[in-house]
Coordinates of C-alpha atoms in Angstrom, one line a residue:
L22 CA -42.1 59.5 -14.0
T23 CA -39.3 57.2 -12.3
G24 CA -40.1 58.3 -8.7
T25 CA -37.3 57.9 -6.2
I26 CA -35.2 55.2 -8.6
R27 CA -33.7 58.3 -10.4
S28 CA -32.1 59.4 -7.3
L29 CA -30.7 55.8 -6.6
M30 CA -29.2 55.7 -10.1
T31 CA -26.0 57.3 -9.2
A32 CA -22.8 55.7 -8.4
A33 CA -22.5 53.0 -5.7
K34 CA -21.6 55.4 -3.1
G35 CA -24.2 57.9 -3.8
N36 CA -26.5 54.8 -3.5
V37 CA -25.4 54.2 0.0
V38 CA -25.9 57.7 0.9
M39 CA -29.3 57.9 -0.7
A40 CA -30.0 54.8 1.4
A41 CA -29.1 56.0 4.6
H42 CA -30.7 59.0 4.0
L43 CA -34.1 57.3 3.2
E44 CA -33.7 54.8 6.0
S45 CA -33.1 57.6 8.8
R46 CA -36.0 59.6 7.5
Y47 CA -38.5 57.0 7.1
W48 CA -37.3 54.3 9.8
P49 CA -38.3 51.6 10.3
V50 CA -40.5 51.4 6.7
C51 CA -39.6 53.0 3.3
R52 CA -41.3 52.9 0.2
V53 CA -39.1 53.1 -2.7
W54 CA -40.6 53.8 -6.2
R55 CA -39.2 51.7 -9.3
G56 CA -41.0 53.4 -12.3
P57 CA -44.4 55.0 -12.0
L58 CA -46.2 51.9 -11.1
M59 CA -44.1 49.8 -9.1
A60 CA -43.2 50.2 -5.5
A61 CA -40.8 48.3 -3.2
V62 CA -41.2 48.5 0.7
V63 CA -38.0 48.1 2.5
L64 CA -38.1 47.2 6.1
N65 CA -35.4 48.2 8.2
D66 CA -36.4 46.4 11.4
P67 CA -35.7 42.7 12.1
R68 CA -39.1 42.3 14.0
L69 CA -41.0 43.7 10.8
V70 CA -39.2 41.2 8.7
K71 CA -39.8 38.4 10.8
R72 CA -43.7 39.3 11.1
V73 CA -43.9 39.7 7.3
L74 CA -42.1 36.5 6.7
S75 CA -44.1 34.6 9.1
S76 CA -47.7 36.1 8.2
S77 CA -49.9 34.3 6.0
S78 CA -48.3 33.7 2.2
A79 CA -51.8 34.9 1.0
H80 CA -50.6 38.6 1.7
L81 CA -47.3 37.9 0.1
G82 CA -47.0 37.7 -3.9
K83 CA -44.3 37.6 -6.4
S84 CA -43.5 41.1 -8.1
V85 CA -44.9 41.7 -11.6
V86 CA -41.4 41.3 -12.9
Y87 CA -42.1 37.4 -12.4
K88 CA -44.8 37.5 -15.0
T89 CA -42.4 38.5 -17.4
V90 CA -40.0 35.9 -16.8
E91 CA -42.7 33.3 -16.5
E92 CA -43.2 33.8 -20.4
W93 CA -39.5 32.5 -21.0
L94 CA -39.3 30.0 -18.0
G95 CA -42.9 28.7 -17.7
V96 CA -44.6 28.0 -14.2
S97 CA -41.7 27.0 -12.3
L98 CA -40.4 27.0 -8.6
L99 CA -39.1 30.6 -9.2
T100 CA -42.3 31.8 -10.7
S101 CA -45.2 29.8 -9.1
T102 CA -46.9 30.4 -5.6
G103 CA -49.1 28.6 -3.2
A104 CA -49.6 25.2 -4.0
V105 CA -47.8 24.8 -7.4
W106 CA -44.7 26.3 -5.6
K107 CA -45.2 24.0 -2.6
A108 CA -45.2 20.9 -5.0
K109 CA -42.2 22.0 -7.2
R110 CA -40.2 22.7 -4.0
R111 CA -41.1 19.4 -2.4
L112 CA -39.6 17.5 -5.5
L113 CA -36.3 19.8 -5.5
T114 CA -35.6 19.9 -1.8
P115 CA -34.1 16.5 -1.8
A116 CA -31.2 17.6 -4.3
F117 CA -30.1 20.4 -1.9
H118 CA -29.6 18.0 1.0
F119 CA -26.1 18.5 2.7
G120 CA -25.1 15.1 1.9
V121 CA -25.9 15.7 -1.8
L122 CA -24.1 19.1 -1.9
R123 CA -21.1 17.6 0.2
S124 CA -20.4 15.3 -2.6
Y125 CA -19.7 18.5 -5.2
Y126 CA -17.3 20.3 -2.7
D127 CA -14.3 19.1 -4.0
M128 CA -15.1 19.8 -7.5
T129 CA -16.3 23.2 -7.2
E130 CA -14.0 24.5 -4.4
P131 CA -10.9 25.3 -6.3
H132 CA -13.2 27.2 -9.0
L133 CA -14.7 29.4 -6.2
R134 CA -11.1 30.2 -4.7
T135 CA -10.2 31.4 -8.1
L136 CA -13.7 33.3 -8.4
L137 CA -13.0 35.1 -5.0
Q138 CA -9.5 36.0 -5.9
R139 CA -10.6 37.5 -9.3
L140 CA -13.3 39.3 -7.4
E141 CA -10.8 40.7 -4.7
R142 CA -8.6 42.3 -7.5
H143 CA -11.6 44.0 -8.9
A144 CA -12.7 45.3 -5.6
A145 CA -9.3 46.7 -4.4

């Protein structure tokens, strides 16, 4: 029932081995099932990724997972597409201008260093 996701639900090392196996067997495109109704397509060639991302957005949509999230968040930048997404993105873009982000650097940098130290301890 769960397709290939069952074989990916092992330890992290097993996931890497399984991913390498799928990649070598189905290069450059691999389909991975996430349950009985949802498949993900994995592209392993940068030229294919570029082609998909630069194609018409009419062929690109959000996963069905976003519909579930939309019930909680409403129609937002995360959940919307097309003209609605574009309008919301236009409103939000100035907040992420480098000048605006730079003003937060001094405040966040020490906390990021602490986070990295904690992550390094767990990764070792």
